[in-house]
Coordinates of C-alpha atoms in Angstrom, one line a residue:
M194 CA 0.0 0.0 0.0
T195 CA 1.3 3.5 -0.8
T196 CA 2.4 5.4 2.3
E197 CA 3.9 8.6 0.9
L198 CA 0.9 10.9 0.4
N199 CA 2.8 13.3 -1.9
T200 CA 3.6 11.0 -4.8
Q201 CA 1.8 10.4 -8.1
W202 CA 0.0 7.6 -6.4
W203 CA -2.8 7.8 -8.8
R204 CA -0.8 6.3 -11.7
D205 CA -0.7 2.7 -10.4
A206 CA -3.1 2.6 -7.4
V207 CA -5.7 0.0 -6.6
I208 CA -8.9 1.9 -5.6
Y209 CA -11.8 0.2 -3.8
Q210 CA -15.4 1.5 -4.4
I211 CA -17.6 1.7 -1.3
Y212 CA -21.4 1.9 -1.8
P213 CA -22.1 3.5 1.6
R214 CA -25.6 2.1 2.2
S215 CA -24.4 -1.4 1.6
F216 CA -20.9 -1.7 3.1
A217 CA -21.4 -1.7 6.9
D218 CA -24.2 -0.6 9.2
A219 CA -23.0 0.8 12.6
D220 CA -26.4 1.8 14.1
G221 CA -28.5 -1.1 13.2
D222 CA -31.1 0.6 11.1
G223 CA -30.5 -1.7 8.2
L224 CA -28.7 1.0 6.1
G225 CA -24.9 1.3 5.8
D226 CA -23.4 4.5 7.2
L227 CA -20.1 6.4 7.5
P228 CA -19.3 5.1 11.0
G229 CA -19.7 1.6 9.7
I230 CA -17.2 2.3 6.9
T231 CA -14.7 3.8 9.4
A232 CA -15.0 0.7 11.6
R233 CA -14.3 -1.6 8.6
L234 CA -11.3 0.3 7.1
D235 CA -8.9 -2.3 8.6
H236 CA -10.4 -4.8 6.1
L237 CA -9.2 -2.6 3.2
V238 CA -5.8 -2.4 4.7
E239 CA -5.6 -6.2 5.1
L240 CA -6.9 -6.5 1.5
G241 CA -4.1 -4.3 0.3
V242 CA -5.8 -1.4 -1.6
D243 CA -4.5 2.2 -1.8
A244 CA -7.6 4.3 -1.8
V245 CA -11.4 4.2 -1.3
W246 CA -14.0 5.8 -3.5
L247 CA -17.3 6.6 -1.7
S248 CA -20.5 6.7 -3.7
P249 CA -22.8 9.7 -2.7
F250 CA -23.5 10.3 1.0
Y251 CA -24.9 13.8 0.6
P252 CA -28.4 14.9 1.7
S253 CA -30.9 13.5 -0.8
P254 CA -34.5 12.3 -1.1
Q255 CA -32.8 9.1 -2.4
A256 CA -34.9 8.9 -5.5
D257 CA -31.8 7.5 -7.2
A258 CA -29.7 6.2 -4.3
G259 CA -28.1 9.6 -3.5
Y260 CA -27.3 10.6 -7.1
D261 CA -30.1 13.2 -6.6
V262 CA -28.3 15.6 -4.4
S263 CA -30.2 18.3 -2.4
D264 CA -27.2 19.7 -0.6
Y265 CA -23.6 19.3 -1.8
R266 CA -22.0 20.4 1.4
D267 CA -23.3 18.1 4.1
V268 CA -23.9 14.4 5.0
D269 CA -27.4 12.9 4.8
P270 CA -28.5 11.9 8.3
L271 CA -29.1 8.4 6.9
F272 CA -25.3 8.1 6.8
G273 CA -24.2 10.2 9.7
R274 CA -22.9 13.7 10.2
L275 CA -20.1 15.9 8.8
A276 CA -18.1 15.0 11.9
D277 CA -18.5 11.3 11.0
F278 CA -17.1 12.1 7.5
D279 CA -14.1 14.0 9.0
A280 CA -13.5 11.0 11.3
L281 CA -13.5 8.7 8.4
V282 CA -11.0 10.7 6.4
A283 CA -8.8 11.1 9.4
R284 CA -8.8 7.3 10.1
A285 CA -8.2 6.5 6.4
H286 CA -5.2 8.8 6.2
E287 CA -3.9 7.4 9.5
L288 CA -4.0 3.9 7.8
G289 CA -2.4 5.2 4.6
L290 CA -5.6 5.1 2.6
R291 CA -6.8 8.0 0.4
V292 CA -10.4 9.0 0.1
I293 CA -12.1 9.9 -3.2
V294 CA -15.7 11.1 -3.1
D295 CA -18.5 11.2 -5.7
L296 CA -19.3 14.5 -7.3
V297 CA -22.6 14.8 -9.1
P298 CA -22.4 17.9 -11.3
N299 CA -24.8 17.1 -14.2
H300 CA -28.0 17.4 -12.2
T301 CA -29.4 18.1 -8.7
S302 CA -32.4 16.8 -6.9
D303 CA -35.7 18.5 -7.6
E304 CA -35.7 19.2 -3.9
H305 CA -32.4 21.2 -4.1
P306 CA -33.1 24.8 -3.0
W307 CA -32.0 26.0 -6.4
F308 CA -34.7 24.0 -8.2
R309 CA -37.4 25.0 -5.8
A310 CA -36.4 28.6 -6.4
A311 CA -36.5 28.0 -10.1
L312 CA -40.1 26.7 -10.0
A313 CA -41.2 29.6 -7.8
A314 CA -39.5 32.3 -9.9
G315 CA -41.1 31.4 -13.2
P316 CA -40.0 31.6 -16.9
G317 CA -37.1 33.9 -17.8
S318 CA -35.9 34.3 -14.3
P319 CA -32.2 34.0 -13.3
E320 CA -33.2 31.1 -11.1
R321 CA -34.5 29.1 -14.1
E322 CA -31.3 29.9 -16.0
R323 CA -29.5 27.6 -13.6
Y324 CA -31.3 24.6 -15.1
V325 CA -32.4 23.6 -18.7
F326 CA -36.0 24.9 -19.1
R327 CA -37.6 25.2 -22.6
D328 CA -41.0 26.3 -23.8
E329 CA -41.2 23.1 -25.9
P330 CA -39.4 19.8 -25.4
N331 CA -37.4 18.0 -28.1
D332 CA -37.1 14.2 -28.6
W333 CA -34.3 13.4 -26.1
P334 CA -35.0 10.3 -24.0
S335 CA -34.2 9.7 -20.4
I336 CA -31.5 7.1 -19.6
F337 CA -34.0 5.5 -17.2
G338 CA -36.8 5.3 -19.8
G339 CA -39.4 7.6 -21.3
S340 CA -38.9 11.2 -22.2
A341 CA -36.1 13.4 -20.7
W342 CA -38.6 16.3 -20.3
T343 CA -41.2 17.0 -17.6
R344 CA -43.7 19.9 -17.8
V345 CA -44.2 22.2 -14.8
D346 CA -47.4 24.1 -13.9
D347 CA -46.6 27.2 -15.9
G348 CA -46.2 25.2 -19.1
Q349 CA -42.4 25.1 -19.4
W350 CA -40.5 21.9 -19.6
Y351 CA -37.3 21.0 -17.8
L352 CA -34.6 18.5 -18.9
H353 CA -33.7 15.4 -16.8
L354 CA -31.5 13.0 -18.7
F355 CA -32.0 10.6 -15.8
D356 CA -35.0 10.4 -13.3
V357 CA -37.7 13.0 -13.3
K358 CA -36.5 14.1 -9.9
Q359 CA -33.0 14.8 -11.3
P360 CA -33.2 18.1 -13.2
D361 CA -30.1 18.9 -15.3
L362 CA -28.0 21.9 -14.5
N363 CA -27.3 24.5 -17.2
W364 CA -23.5 24.5 -17.5
D365 CA -23.6 27.5 -19.8
N366 CA -24.6 29.5 -16.7
P367 CA -21.6 31.1 -14.8
A368 CA -23.5 30.7 -11.5
V369 CA -23.5 27.0 -11.9
R370 CA -19.8 26.9 -12.7
A371 CA -19.0 29.0 -9.6
E372 CA -21.2 26.9 -7.3
I373 CA -19.5 23.6 -8.2
A374 CA -16.1 25.1 -8.0
D375 CA -16.9 26.2 -4.5
V376 CA -18.2 22.7 -3.7
L377 CA -14.8 21.3 -4.8
R378 CA -13.0 23.6 -2.4
F379 CA -15.4 22.7 0.4
W380 CA -14.5 19.0 0.3
L381 CA -10.8 19.6 -0.6
D382 CA -10.5 21.7 2.5
R383 CA -11.9 18.7 4.5
G384 CA -9.1 16.6 3.2
V385 CA -10.5 14.5 0.4
D386 CA -8.0 13.2 -2.1
G387 CA -10.1 13.5 -5.2
F388 CA -13.4 13.3 -6.9
R389 CA -15.1 10.7 -9.1
V390 CA -17.1 12.8 -11.5
D391 CA -20.5 11.3 -12.2
V392 CA -21.7 11.6 -15.9
A393 CA -18.6 13.5 -16.8
H394 CA -19.5 13.4 -20.4
G395 CA -22.9 15.0 -20.0
L396 CA -22.5 18.4 -18.6
V397 CA -22.6 20.3 -21.9
K398 CA -25.5 19.9 -24.3
T399 CA -25.9 21.0 -27.9
W400 CA -29.5 22.1 -28.0
E401 CA -31.7 20.7 -30.8
P402 CA -35.2 22.2 -31.6
P403 CA -38.3 20.1 -31.0
S404 CA -39.3 17.5 -33.6
D405 CA -42.7 16.0 -34.2
T406 CA -42.6 13.6 -31.3
V407 CA -40.9 13.4 -27.9
D408 CA -40.7 9.6 -28.1
A409 CA -38.3 9.2 -31.0
P410 CA -34.6 8.5 -30.2
P411 CA -32.3 11.4 -30.5
P412 CA -30.6 11.9 -33.8
A413 CA -26.8 11.6 -33.9
V414 CA -24.7 14.6 -34.7
P415 CA -23.0 13.9 -38.0
N416 CA -19.5 12.6 -37.4
G417 CA -19.9 13.2 -33.7
P418 CA -21.6 12.0 -30.5
E419 CA -25.2 12.5 -29.6
P420 CA -26.0 16.1 -28.7
M421 CA -26.3 15.5 -25.0
W422 CA -23.1 13.5 -24.5
D423 CA -19.4 14.0 -24.9
Q424 CA -19.5 17.6 -26.2
D425 CA -16.2 19.4 -26.6
G426 CA -17.3 22.1 -24.1
V427 CA -16.9 19.8 -21.1
H428 CA -13.1 19.9 -21.4
E429 CA -13.0 23.6 -20.6
I430 CA -14.8 22.9 -17.3
Y431 CA -12.3 20.2 -16.3
R432 CA -9.3 22.3 -17.1
S433 CA -10.7 24.9 -14.7
W434 CA -11.2 22.2 -12.0
R435 CA -7.7 20.9 -12.5
K436 CA -6.3 24.3 -11.6
I437 CA -8.3 24.2 -8.4
L438 CA -7.0 20.8 -7.4
D439 CA -3.4 21.7 -8.3
E440 CA -3.6 24.4 -5.6
Y441 CA -3.8 21.8 -3.0
P442 CA -0.9 19.5 -1.7
G443 CA -0.9 15.8 -1.9
E444 CA -1.8 15.0 -5.6
R445 CA -5.6 15.4 -5.4
I446 CA -7.3 13.8 -8.4
L447 CA -10.2 13.9 -10.8
V448 CA -11.7 10.7 -12.2
A449 CA -14.1 10.7 -15.1
E450 CA -17.1 8.5 -15.4
A451 CA -17.5 9.0 -19.1
W452 CA -19.3 6.4 -21.2
V453 CA -17.7 7.4 -24.5
D454 CA -16.5 5.5 -27.5
P455 CA -14.0 4.9 -29.0
V456 CA -11.2 4.9 -26.3
E457 CA -9.5 7.8 -28.1
R458 CA -12.5 9.9 -27.0
M459 CA -12.1 8.7 -23.5
A460 CA -8.4 9.7 -23.5
R461 CA -9.3 13.3 -24.2
Y462 CA -10.6 13.6 -20.6
V463 CA -7.2 12.7 -19.2
R464 CA -5.0 15.1 -21.1
P465 CA -2.3 16.7 -18.9
D466 CA -4.3 19.7 -17.9
E467 CA -7.6 17.9 -17.3
M468 CA -8.5 14.8 -15.3
H469 CA -6.1 12.3 -13.9
Q470 CA -8.1 9.1 -14.7
A471 CA -11.1 8.0 -16.7
F472 CA -13.0 4.7 -16.3
N473 CA -12.2 2.2 -19.0
F474 CA -15.7 0.9 -19.8
A475 CA -14.5 -0.6 -23.0
Y476 CA -12.5 -3.1 -20.9
L477 CA -15.5 -3.8 -18.6
L478 CA -17.7 -4.6 -21.6
A479 CA -15.1 -6.7 -23.5
P480 CA -16.5 -10.3 -24.2
W481 CA -14.8 -13.3 -22.6
R482 CA -12.7 -14.0 -25.7
A483 CA -9.0 -13.6 -26.2
D484 CA -9.0 -11.4 -29.4
P485 CA -11.3 -8.7 -28.0
V486 CA -9.5 -8.7 -24.7
R487 CA -6.1 -8.3 -26.3
E488 CA -7.6 -5.6 -28.6
V489 CA -9.1 -3.5 -25.8
I490 CA -5.9 -3.8 -23.7
N491 CA -3.8 -2.6 -26.6
S492 CA -6.1 0.3 -27.6
S493 CA -6.6 1.5 -24.1
I494 CA -2.9 1.6 -23.3
A495 CA -2.1 3.3 -26.6
A496 CA -4.9 5.9 -26.2
C497 CA -3.9 6.8 -22.6
R498 CA -0.1 6.8 -23.4
S499 CA -0.7 9.3 -26.2
V500 CA -1.8 11.9 -23.6
G501 CA 0.6 10.7 -20.8
A502 CA -2.1 9.3 -18.6
P503 CA -2.4 5.9 -16.9
T504 CA -4.9 3.3 -18.1
T505 CA -7.6 2.2 -15.7
W506 CA -9.1 -1.3 -15.5
V507 CA -12.5 -2.1 -14.0
L508 CA -14.8 -5.2 -14.1
S509 CA -17.7 -4.2 -11.7
N510 CA -19.3 -1.2 -10.1
H511 CA -22.7 -0.1 -8.7
D512 CA -24.3 0.4 -12.1
V513 CA -23.6 -2.9 -13.8
V514 CA -24.2 -6.6 -13.1
R515 CA -21.4 -8.0 -11.0
H516 CA -18.8 -9.7 -13.2
A517 CA -19.2 -13.0 -11.3
S518 CA -22.6 -13.1 -12.8
R519 CA -22.0 -11.4 -16.1
F520 CA -19.5 -14.1 -16.9
G521 CA -21.9 -16.8 -15.8
Y522 CA -23.5 -17.4 -19.2
A523 CA -22.3 -20.1 -21.6
E524 CA -22.1 -17.5 -24.4
T525 CA -19.0 -15.4 -24.3
N526 CA -20.5 -12.0 -24.8
N527 CA -20.1 -9.7 -21.8
E528 CA -22.7 -7.0 -22.6
R529 CA -25.1 -7.8 -19.8
V530 CA -24.8 -4.6 -17.9
G531 CA -28.4 -5.3 -16.9
I532 CA -30.6 -8.4 -16.6
G533 CA -34.0 -8.5 -18.1
V534 CA -37.0 -10.1 -16.4
D535 CA -37.0 -12.9 -19.0
D536 CA -33.3 -13.6 -19.0
P537 CA -32.1 -17.0 -17.7
Q538 CA -30.2 -17.3 -14.4
P539 CA -26.4 -17.2 -14.8
D540 CA -24.3 -20.3 -13.9
E541 CA -22.9 -19.3 -10.5
A542 CA -19.9 -21.7 -10.6
L543 CA -18.9 -20.8 -14.2
G544 CA -19.3 -17.1 -13.4
L545 CA -17.1 -17.2 -10.4
R546 CA -14.4 -19.3 -12.2
R547 CA -14.2 -16.8 -15.0
A548 CA -14.5 -13.8 -12.7
R549 CA -11.5 -15.0 -10.7
A550 CA -9.5 -15.5 -13.9
A551 CA -10.6 -12.1 -15.2
T552 CA -9.5 -10.3 -12.0
T553 CA -6.2 -12.2 -12.0
L554 CA -5.5 -10.9 -15.5
M555 CA -6.7 -7.4 -14.7
L556 CA -4.5 -7.0 -11.6
A557 CA -1.4 -7.9 -13.7
L558 CA -2.0 -5.0 -16.1
P559 CA -0.1 -1.7 -15.7
G560 CA -2.0 1.3 -14.6
V561 CA -4.9 1.7 -12.1
A562 CA -7.2 -1.0 -11.0
Y563 CA -10.7 -0.4 -9.5
L564 CA -12.5 -3.0 -7.3
Y565 CA -16.1 -2.9 -6.3
Q566 CA -17.0 -3.8 -2.7
G567 CA -17.8 -7.5 -2.3
E568 CA -16.0 -8.7 -5.5
E569 CA -13.1 -9.8 -3.3
L570 CA -15.6 -12.2 -1.8
G571 CA -16.7 -13.5 -5.2
L572 CA -20.2 -12.1 -4.7
P573 CA -22.6 -12.7 -7.6
E574 CA -25.5 -10.5 -8.5
H575 CA -28.6 -11.0 -6.5
T576 CA -30.8 -12.0 -9.4
T577 CA -33.9 -13.1 -7.5
L578 CA -34.8 -10.0 -5.5
P579 CA -38.5 -9.8 -4.9
D580 CA -40.0 -7.1 -7.1
E581 CA -41.6 -5.3 -4.2
V582 CA -38.3 -4.5 -2.6
R583 CA -36.6 -3.0 -5.8
Q584 CA -35.8 0.7 -5.5
D585 CA -33.9 1.5 -8.7
P586 CA -35.8 4.0 -10.8
T587 CA -34.9 2.0 -13.9
W588 CA -37.3 -0.7 -12.7
V589 CA -40.2 1.7 -12.6
R590 CA -39.4 3.8 -15.7
S591 CA -38.8 0.7 -17.8
G592 CA -42.3 -0.5 -17.1
H593 CA -40.9 -3.4 -15.0
T594 CA -39.0 -4.9 -17.9
V595 CA -35.5 -4.1 -16.7
R596 CA -34.6 -5.3 -13.3
G597 CA -32.3 -2.4 -12.7
R598 CA -29.2 -2.1 -10.5
D599 CA -30.4 -3.2 -7.1
G600 CA -28.9 -6.7 -7.5
C601 CA -25.3 -5.4 -7.4
R602 CA -26.1 -3.1 -4.5
V603 CA -27.2 -5.7 -1.9
P604 CA -25.3 -5.3 1.5
I605 CA -22.2 -7.5 1.6
P606 CA -21.8 -10.4 4.1
W607 CA -19.1 -10.2 6.7
T608 CA -19.9 -13.1 9.0
P609 CA -21.8 -16.4 8.4
G610 CA -25.3 -16.6 9.9
G611 CA -27.3 -14.0 11.6
P612 CA -30.1 -11.8 10.1
S613 CA -27.7 -9.7 7.9
Y614 CA -24.5 -11.7 7.8
G615 CA -22.7 -9.2 10.0
F616 CA -23.7 -6.2 7.9
G617 CA -25.1 -4.6 11.0
P618 CA -26.4 -5.2 14.5
G619 CA -30.0 -4.9 13.4
E620 CA -32.5 -7.6 12.2
A621 CA -32.5 -6.7 8.5
S622 CA -30.8 -4.8 5.7
W623 CA -32.3 -2.3 3.3
L624 CA -32.2 -4.9 0.5
P625 CA -32.5 -8.6 1.5
Q626 CA -29.5 -10.8 1.1
P627 CA -29.8 -14.3 -0.5
E628 CA -29.3 -17.3 1.8
S629 CA -26.6 -18.5 -0.5
W630 CA -24.4 -15.6 0.6
D631 CA -23.6 -17.3 3.9
R632 CA -20.8 -19.2 2.1
Y633 CA -19.4 -15.9 0.7
A634 CA -19.0 -14.2 4.1
L635 CA -15.5 -12.7 4.7
Q636 CA -15.1 -14.6 8.0
K637 CA -15.5 -17.9 6.1
Q638 CA -12.8 -17.0 3.6
Q639 CA -10.1 -15.4 5.7
G640 CA -7.1 -17.7 6.0
V641 CA -8.7 -20.3 3.7
D642 CA -6.3 -21.3 0.9
G643 CA -7.9 -20.9 -2.5
S644 CA -10.7 -18.7 -1.3
T645 CA -11.6 -15.7 -3.5
Y646 CA -10.7 -13.3 -0.7
E647 CA -7.2 -14.8 -0.3
L648 CA -6.7 -14.8 -4.1
Y649 CA -7.3 -11.0 -4.1
R650 CA -5.0 -10.5 -1.1
Q651 CA -2.2 -12.5 -2.7
A652 CA -2.7 -10.8 -6.1
L653 CA -2.6 -7.3 -4.6
R654 CA 0.5 -8.2 -2.5
L655 CA 2.3 -9.6 -5.5
R656 CA 1.2 -6.7 -7.8
R657 CA 2.9 -4.3 -5.4
E658 CA 6.0 -6.5 -4.8
Y659 CA 6.6 -6.9 -8.6
R660 CA 5.5 -3.3 -9.4
L661 CA 3.1 -4.5 -12.0
G662 CA 1.0 -1.3 -11.9
A663 CA 4.1 0.7 -13.1
G664 CA 5.1 -1.9 -15.7
T665 CA 4.5 -2.4 -19.4
V666 CA 2.8 -5.0 -21.5
E667 CA 4.9 -7.2 -23.8
W668 CA 2.7 -9.6 -25.7
Q669 CA 4.0 -13.2 -26.0
P670 CA 3.9 -14.7 -29.4
D671 CA 2.5 -18.2 -30.2
A672 CA 0.4 -18.3 -27.0
G673 CA -2.6 -19.8 -28.8
T674 CA -5.8 -18.4 -30.3
D675 CA -7.7 -18.6 -27.0
V676 CA -4.9 -17.5 -24.7
V677 CA -4.1 -14.0 -23.5
S678 CA -0.4 -14.1 -22.7
L679 CA 1.8 -11.1 -21.8
R680 CA 4.9 -10.3 -19.8
N681 CA 4.9 -7.4 -17.3
G682 CA 8.4 -7.0 -16.0
S683 CA 9.6 -10.4 -14.7
V684 CA 6.0 -11.8 -14.5
L685 CA 4.6 -13.8 -17.3
V686 CA 0.8 -13.8 -17.4
L687 CA -1.3 -16.5 -19.1
A688 CA -5.1 -16.5 -19.2
N689 CA -6.9 -19.4 -20.8
L690 CA -10.2 -18.1 -22.3
G691 CA -10.7 -21.1 -24.4
T692 CA -12.1 -24.6 -23.7
E693 CA -9.0 -26.8 -23.7
P694 CA -6.2 -26.9 -21.2
V695 CA -3.0 -25.1 -22.0
A696 CA 0.5 -26.3 -21.1
L697 CA 2.8 -24.0 -19.1
P698 CA 6.1 -22.8 -20.7
A699 CA 9.0 -25.1 -19.9
G700 CA 10.6 -24.3 -16.6
A701 CA 7.9 -21.8 -15.5
R702 CA 7.1 -21.5 -11.8
V703 CA 3.6 -20.6 -10.8
L704 CA 3.5 -17.4 -8.7
L705 CA -0.3 -17.0 -8.6
A706 CA -3.3 -19.0 -10.0
S707 CA -7.0 -18.2 -10.2
G708 CA -7.8 -21.9 -9.9
E709 CA -6.1 -25.2 -9.6
L710 CA -4.0 -26.6 -12.5
D711 CA -5.1 -30.0 -14.0
A712 CA -3.5 -33.3 -13.2
D713 CA -1.0 -32.8 -15.9
G714 CA 0.0 -29.4 -14.6
R715 CA -1.8 -27.5 -17.4
V716 CA -3.9 -24.3 -17.1
P717 CA -7.6 -25.3 -17.4
A718 CA -10.3 -23.3 -19.3
D719 CA -11.3 -20.0 -17.6
T720 CA -8.1 -19.9 -15.5
A721 CA -5.3 -17.3 -15.3
V722 CA -1.8 -17.7 -13.8
W723 CA 1.2 -15.5 -13.1
L724 CA 4.5 -17.2 -13.8
L725 CA 8.2 -16.6 -13.1

């Protein structure tokens, strides 16, 4: 784990995402909180990560699990108080962990004082200019389903690219830019080490006039992205933010959540005077086949190298199906970021075997690795949640055809048995955990050779020991069509994505393996190894 807090730690760090409501519950109300996180930081030290990223904990009506912010400068009472946040940061820094927080600048809650003032002030007012109000809507759709426009009592329409309770801010307005710059300073002054920027590709929109229907999909801009995404104007905003962060000591960072394609567009967010990292969603979506995996590794490294930035690698987060379930389908595509109501159940054993191999490969790559809470336990998606407990707005706005993201947000198990598997002292958790999670509990895996938890611990220790995050990729010829084989420094990595076992190179010594070798000492299907 990195101990010097003034280095360019962000170039090869391992960063662990915490979803606060589902990590640890200190007060027994069934909802995770900041004191619960603080009490469990030792787990992250033992695991071997360098930093934590906290999903939103700000005051919010919780229409979209905190991504509808009503106050950017406080802590929602559900999660604690500002003093609890300060204690969390202090304890994390004491342990050598850095703390990254979510910033949600594309939209606020409809209960934010600014939006309430906009509704009260009426058309043409300065208050309305902070948001995107129009006399007529165009045909832009909401990400969560349906139209991206809602009509207010005086006849105007406001834009919400996500839920109806998440009105989009108008980033052409200087007041909006000044407000969020001040929010950055508020949290930097409290010691945060960086910001993960939600919907980083969405702040600037190119307005299009209304068409005949609000239900049609948006037209694409010729030779460019859709008009509400990845507009060039966002980069001016991030250059201004970078200047703010550079005023502070300790290498504070910006991380872009930018769903853009191709990877060359993603790399524009991490030019030297903009953000430090951008999530590599092309890698997350790569199918479980050797050629696409090699291709996305190559293109990602090349794109980021062209601007002097590190590449990031990620397999799971709070918005997609956990990779232990995504990989649990016999077909090798990996595009199940959501599971439909009619989709079959994934094969849990197959998914876990591939997930362990995929993580073993990922942690050998140079750059930055992101882990999502519970993946170190091998947690699958909870695919059988009762419909009546679902809270993701996607479930409602899709007309109950898309299950949404609740299945990857279920509270994680710490101990076997009990009403919440050690999540908290109360009788329940805000989303019910499946009975099968007893076997995934941390306490059952600690010290158990071959457990997923111990695989992660060993991989993170060896990654640091052999400086793999700061290394380079050297592809190995003649590895086989279904094999991803590369050398990073002194470590040879071999991942078998095919169906037949693969022999080890002569004289190779196994340093780490995602699963057992076969009786002949070969690497079975869906297994990855590190060799010396």
